[in-house]
JSON list of C-alpha atoms in Angstrom, two decimals:
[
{"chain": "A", "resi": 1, "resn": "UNK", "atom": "CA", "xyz": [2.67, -4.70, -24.10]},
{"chain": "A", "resi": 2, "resn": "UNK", "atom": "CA", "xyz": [4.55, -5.86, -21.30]},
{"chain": "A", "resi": 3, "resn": "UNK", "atom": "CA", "xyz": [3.76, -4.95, -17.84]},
{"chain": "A", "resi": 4, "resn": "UNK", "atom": "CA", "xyz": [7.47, -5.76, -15.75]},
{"chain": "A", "resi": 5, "resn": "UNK", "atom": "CA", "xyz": [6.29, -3.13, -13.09]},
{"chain": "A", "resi": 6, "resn": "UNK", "atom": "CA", "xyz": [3.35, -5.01, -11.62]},
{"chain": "A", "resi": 7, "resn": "UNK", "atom": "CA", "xyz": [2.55, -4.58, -7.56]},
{"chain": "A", "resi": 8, "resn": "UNK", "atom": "CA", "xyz": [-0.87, -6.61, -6.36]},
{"chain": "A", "resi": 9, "resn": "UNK", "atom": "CA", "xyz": [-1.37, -6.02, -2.75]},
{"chain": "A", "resi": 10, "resn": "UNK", "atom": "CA", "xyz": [-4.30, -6.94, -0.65]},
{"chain": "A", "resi": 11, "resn": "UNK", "atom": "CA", "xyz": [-4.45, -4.77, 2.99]},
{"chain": "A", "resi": 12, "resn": "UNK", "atom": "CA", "xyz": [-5.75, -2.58, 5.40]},
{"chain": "A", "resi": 13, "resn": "UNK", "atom": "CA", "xyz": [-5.56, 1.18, 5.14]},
{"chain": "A", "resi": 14, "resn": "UNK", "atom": "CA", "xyz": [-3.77, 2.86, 8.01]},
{"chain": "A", "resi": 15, "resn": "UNK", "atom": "CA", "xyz": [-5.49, 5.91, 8.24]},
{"chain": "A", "resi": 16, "resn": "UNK", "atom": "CA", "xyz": [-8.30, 7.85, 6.35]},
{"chain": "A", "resi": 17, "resn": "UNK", "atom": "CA", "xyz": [-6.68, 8.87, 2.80]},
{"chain": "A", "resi": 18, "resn": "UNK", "atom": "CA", "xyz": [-5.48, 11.85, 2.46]},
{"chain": "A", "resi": 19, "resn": "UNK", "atom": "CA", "xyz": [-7.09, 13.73, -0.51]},
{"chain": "A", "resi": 20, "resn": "UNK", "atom": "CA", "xyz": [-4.39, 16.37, -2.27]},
{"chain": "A", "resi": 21, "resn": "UNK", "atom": "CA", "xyz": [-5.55, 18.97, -4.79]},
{"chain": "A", "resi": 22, "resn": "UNK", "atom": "CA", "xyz": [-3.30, 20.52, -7.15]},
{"chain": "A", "resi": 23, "resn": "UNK", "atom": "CA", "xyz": [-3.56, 23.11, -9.76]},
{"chain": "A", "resi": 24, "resn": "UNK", "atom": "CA", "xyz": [-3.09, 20.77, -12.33]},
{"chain": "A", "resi": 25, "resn": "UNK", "atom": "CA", "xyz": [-3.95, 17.08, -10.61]},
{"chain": "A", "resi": 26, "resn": "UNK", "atom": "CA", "xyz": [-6.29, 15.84, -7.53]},
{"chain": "A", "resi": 27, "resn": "UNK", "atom": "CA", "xyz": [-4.73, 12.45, -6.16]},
{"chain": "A", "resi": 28, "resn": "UNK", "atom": "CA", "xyz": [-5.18, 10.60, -3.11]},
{"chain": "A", "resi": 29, "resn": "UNK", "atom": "CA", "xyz": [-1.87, 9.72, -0.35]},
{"chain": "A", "resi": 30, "resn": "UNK", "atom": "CA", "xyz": [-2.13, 6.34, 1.94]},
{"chain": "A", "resi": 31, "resn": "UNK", "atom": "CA", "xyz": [-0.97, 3.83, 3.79]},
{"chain": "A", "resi": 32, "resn": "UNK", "atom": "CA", "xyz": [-1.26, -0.03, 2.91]},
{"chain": "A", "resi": 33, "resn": "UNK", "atom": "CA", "xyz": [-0.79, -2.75, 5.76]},
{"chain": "A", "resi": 34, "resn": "UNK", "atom": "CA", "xyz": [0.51, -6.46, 4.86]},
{"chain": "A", "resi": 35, "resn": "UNK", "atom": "CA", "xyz": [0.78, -9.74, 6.84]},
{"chain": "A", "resi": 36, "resn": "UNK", "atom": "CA", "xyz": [0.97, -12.87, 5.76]},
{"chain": "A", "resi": 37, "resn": "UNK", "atom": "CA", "xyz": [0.12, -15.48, 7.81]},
{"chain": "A", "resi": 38, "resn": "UNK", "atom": "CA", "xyz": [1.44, -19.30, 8.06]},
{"chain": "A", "resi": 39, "resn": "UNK", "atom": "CA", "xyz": [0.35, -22.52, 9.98]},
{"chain": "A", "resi": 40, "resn": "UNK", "atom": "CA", "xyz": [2.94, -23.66, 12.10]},
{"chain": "A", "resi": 41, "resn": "UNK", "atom": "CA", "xyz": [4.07, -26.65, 13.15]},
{"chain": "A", "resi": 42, "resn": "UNK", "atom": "CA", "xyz": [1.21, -27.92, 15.36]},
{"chain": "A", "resi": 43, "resn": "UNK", "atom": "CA", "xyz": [-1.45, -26.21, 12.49]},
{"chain": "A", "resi": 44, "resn": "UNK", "atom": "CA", "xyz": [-1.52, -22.85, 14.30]},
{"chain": "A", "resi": 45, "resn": "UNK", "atom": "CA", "xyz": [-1.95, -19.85, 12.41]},
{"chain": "A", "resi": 46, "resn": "UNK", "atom": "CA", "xyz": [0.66, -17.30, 13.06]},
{"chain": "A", "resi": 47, "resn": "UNK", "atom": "CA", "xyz": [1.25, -13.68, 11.78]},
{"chain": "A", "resi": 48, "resn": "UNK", "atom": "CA", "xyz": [4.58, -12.45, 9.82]},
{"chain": "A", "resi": 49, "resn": "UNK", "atom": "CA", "xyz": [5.76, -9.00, 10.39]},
{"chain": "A", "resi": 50, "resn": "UNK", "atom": "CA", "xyz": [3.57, -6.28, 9.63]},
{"chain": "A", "resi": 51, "resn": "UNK", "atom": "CA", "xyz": [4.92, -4.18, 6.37]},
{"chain": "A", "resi": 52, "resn": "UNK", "atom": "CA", "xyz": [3.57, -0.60, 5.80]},
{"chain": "A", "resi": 53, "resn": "UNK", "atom": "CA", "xyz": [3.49, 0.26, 2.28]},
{"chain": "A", "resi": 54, "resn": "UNK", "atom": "CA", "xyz": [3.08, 4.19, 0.92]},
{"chain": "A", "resi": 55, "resn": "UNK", "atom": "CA", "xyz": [0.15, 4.44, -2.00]},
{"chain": "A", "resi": 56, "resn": "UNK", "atom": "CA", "xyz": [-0.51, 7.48, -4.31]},
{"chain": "A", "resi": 57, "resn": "UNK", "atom": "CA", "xyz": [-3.48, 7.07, -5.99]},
{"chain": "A", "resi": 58, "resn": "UNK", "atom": "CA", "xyz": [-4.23, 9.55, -9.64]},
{"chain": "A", "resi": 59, "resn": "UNK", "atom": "CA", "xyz": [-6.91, 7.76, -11.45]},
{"chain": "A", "resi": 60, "resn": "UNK", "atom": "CA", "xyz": [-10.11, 9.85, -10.56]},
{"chain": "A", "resi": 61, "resn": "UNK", "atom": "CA", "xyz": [-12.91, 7.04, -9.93]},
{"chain": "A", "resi": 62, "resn": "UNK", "atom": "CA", "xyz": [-10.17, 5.48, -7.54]},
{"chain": "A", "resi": 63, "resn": "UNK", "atom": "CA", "xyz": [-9.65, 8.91, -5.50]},
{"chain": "A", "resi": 64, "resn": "UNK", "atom": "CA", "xyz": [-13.61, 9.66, -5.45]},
{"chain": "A", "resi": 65, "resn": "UNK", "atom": "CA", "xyz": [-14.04, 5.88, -3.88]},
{"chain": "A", "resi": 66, "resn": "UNK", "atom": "CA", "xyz": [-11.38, 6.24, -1.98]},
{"chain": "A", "resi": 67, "resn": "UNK", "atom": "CA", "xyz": [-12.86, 9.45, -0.33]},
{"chain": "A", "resi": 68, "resn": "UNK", "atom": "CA", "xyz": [-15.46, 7.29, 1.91]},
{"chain": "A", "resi": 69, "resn": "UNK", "atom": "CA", "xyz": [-13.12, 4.61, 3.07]},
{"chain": "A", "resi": 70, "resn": "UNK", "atom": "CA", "xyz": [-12.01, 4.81, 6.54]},
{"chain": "A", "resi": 71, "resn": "UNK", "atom": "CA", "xyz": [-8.84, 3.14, 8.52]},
{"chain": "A", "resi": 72, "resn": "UNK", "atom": "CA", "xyz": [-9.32, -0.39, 8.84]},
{"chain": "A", "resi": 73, "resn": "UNK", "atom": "CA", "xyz": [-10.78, -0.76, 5.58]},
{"chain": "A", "resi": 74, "resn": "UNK", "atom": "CA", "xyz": [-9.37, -4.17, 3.59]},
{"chain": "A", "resi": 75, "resn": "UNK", "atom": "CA", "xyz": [-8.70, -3.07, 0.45]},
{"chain": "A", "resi": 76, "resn": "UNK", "atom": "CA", "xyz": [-7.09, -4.71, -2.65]},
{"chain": "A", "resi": 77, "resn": "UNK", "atom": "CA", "xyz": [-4.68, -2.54, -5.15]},
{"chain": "A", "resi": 78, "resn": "UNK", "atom": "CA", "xyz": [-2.75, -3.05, -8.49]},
{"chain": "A", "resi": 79, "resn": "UNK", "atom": "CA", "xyz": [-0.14, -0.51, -9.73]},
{"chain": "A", "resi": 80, "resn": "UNK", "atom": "CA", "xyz": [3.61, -0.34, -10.14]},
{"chain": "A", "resi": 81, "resn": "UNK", "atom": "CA", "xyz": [6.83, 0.72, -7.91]},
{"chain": "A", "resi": 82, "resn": "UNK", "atom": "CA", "xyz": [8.06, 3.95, -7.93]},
{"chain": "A", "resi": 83, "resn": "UNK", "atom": "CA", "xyz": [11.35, 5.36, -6.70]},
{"chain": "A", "resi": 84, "resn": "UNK", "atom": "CA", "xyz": [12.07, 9.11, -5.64]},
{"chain": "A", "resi": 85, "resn": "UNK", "atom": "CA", "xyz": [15.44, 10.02, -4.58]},
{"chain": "A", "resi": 86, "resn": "UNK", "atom": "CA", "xyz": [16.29, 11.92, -1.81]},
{"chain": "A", "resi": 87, "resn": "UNK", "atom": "CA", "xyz": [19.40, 12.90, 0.16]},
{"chain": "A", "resi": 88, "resn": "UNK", "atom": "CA", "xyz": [19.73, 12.69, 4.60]},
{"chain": "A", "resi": 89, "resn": "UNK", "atom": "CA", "xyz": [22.88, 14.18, 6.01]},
{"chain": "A", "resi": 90, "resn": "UNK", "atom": "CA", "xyz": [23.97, 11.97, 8.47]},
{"chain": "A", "resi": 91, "resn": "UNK", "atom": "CA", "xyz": [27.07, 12.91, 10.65]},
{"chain": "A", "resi": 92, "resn": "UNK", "atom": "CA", "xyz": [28.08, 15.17, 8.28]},
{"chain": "A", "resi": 93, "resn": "UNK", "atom": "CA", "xyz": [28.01, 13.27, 5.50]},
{"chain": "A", "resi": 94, "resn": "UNK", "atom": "CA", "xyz": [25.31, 13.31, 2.79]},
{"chain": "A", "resi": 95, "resn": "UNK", "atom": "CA", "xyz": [24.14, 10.22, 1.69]},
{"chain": "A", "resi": 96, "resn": "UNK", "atom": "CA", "xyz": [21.77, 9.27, -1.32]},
{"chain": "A", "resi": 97, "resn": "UNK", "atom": "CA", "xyz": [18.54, 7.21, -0.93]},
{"chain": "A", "resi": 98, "resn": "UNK", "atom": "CA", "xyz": [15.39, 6.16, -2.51]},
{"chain": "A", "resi": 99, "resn": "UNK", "atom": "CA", "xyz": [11.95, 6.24, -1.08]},
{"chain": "A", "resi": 100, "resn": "UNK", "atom": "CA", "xyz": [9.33, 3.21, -2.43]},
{"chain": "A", "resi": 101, "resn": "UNK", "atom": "CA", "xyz": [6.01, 4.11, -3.02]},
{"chain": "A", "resi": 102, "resn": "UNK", "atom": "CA", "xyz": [3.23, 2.31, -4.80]},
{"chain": "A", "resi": 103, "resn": "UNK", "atom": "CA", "xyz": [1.28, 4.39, -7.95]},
{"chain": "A", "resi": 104, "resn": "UNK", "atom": "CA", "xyz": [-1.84, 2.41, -8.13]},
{"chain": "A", "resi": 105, "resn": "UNK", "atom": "CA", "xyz": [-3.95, 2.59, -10.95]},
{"chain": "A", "resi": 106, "resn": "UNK", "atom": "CA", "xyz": [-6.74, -0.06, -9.41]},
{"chain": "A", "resi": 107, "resn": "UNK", "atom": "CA", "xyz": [-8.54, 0.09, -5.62]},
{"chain": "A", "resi": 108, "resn": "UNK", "atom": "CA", "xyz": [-10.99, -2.44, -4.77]},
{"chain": "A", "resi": 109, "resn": "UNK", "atom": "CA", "xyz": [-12.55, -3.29, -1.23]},
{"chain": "A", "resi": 110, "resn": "UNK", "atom": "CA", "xyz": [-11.46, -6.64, -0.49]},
{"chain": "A", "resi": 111, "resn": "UNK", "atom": "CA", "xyz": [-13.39, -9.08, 1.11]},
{"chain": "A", "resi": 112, "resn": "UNK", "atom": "CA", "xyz": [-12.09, -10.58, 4.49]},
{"chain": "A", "resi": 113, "resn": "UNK", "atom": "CA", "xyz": [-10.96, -13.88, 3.73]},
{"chain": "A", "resi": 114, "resn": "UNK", "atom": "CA", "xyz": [-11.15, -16.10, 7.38]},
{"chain": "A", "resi": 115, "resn": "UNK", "atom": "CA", "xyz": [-7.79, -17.86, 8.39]},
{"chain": "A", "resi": 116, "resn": "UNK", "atom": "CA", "xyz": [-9.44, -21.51, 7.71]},
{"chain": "A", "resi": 117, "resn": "UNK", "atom": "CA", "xyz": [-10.42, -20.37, 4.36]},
{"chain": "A", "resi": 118, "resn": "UNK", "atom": "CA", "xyz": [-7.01, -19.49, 3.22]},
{"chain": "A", "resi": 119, "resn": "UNK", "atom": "CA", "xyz": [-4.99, -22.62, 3.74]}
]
């Protein structure tokens, strides 16, 4: 089987995950924060632009140990891109767009890794 949908991202959560019930499903909704870092020219480390990244998470262990985790909290995730469509009207005029979001089917705590250990 080939996976061609693969997402790996290692982060901090941006706020406490939300947990949503449904009559049929329980799942958990979150935010993801990514920099990546470089050494510059004179061997400086130096930030890139922070992305946000949206996270649904379905797989039960994943939501239950995702219920104690608080903002700030490095964690690691595998899952796959998914794409919802949605319409804005915008000066009259509808236009279509998708919204990313990340369905991840693994949640780990990451370790910290310090900025000389990652060179």
């Amino acid at each position: 089987m080939a996976f061609n949908n693969t997402v790996k991202l290692t982060g901090n959560i941006g706020n406490e995950p939300r947990i949503i019930e449904t009559e049929t499903n329980t799942f958990a909704s979150f935010s993801i924060a990514t920099t990546d870092t470089y050494k510059d020219e004179e061997g400086n480390w130096q930030n890139k632009e922070t992305i946000w990244h949206d996270v649904l998470v379905f797989n039960p262990k994943a939501v239950e140990m995702l219920k104690s985790l608080k903002k700030g909290t490095r964690l690691e995730l595998t899952g796959s891109l998914s794409y919802r469509p949605f319409e804005i009207e915008v000066n009259g005029k509808t236009i279509n767009k998708k919204e990313v979001s990340i369905l991840a089917n693994k949640v780990e705590q990451a370790p910290l890794v310090k900025k000389n250990e990652a060179a």
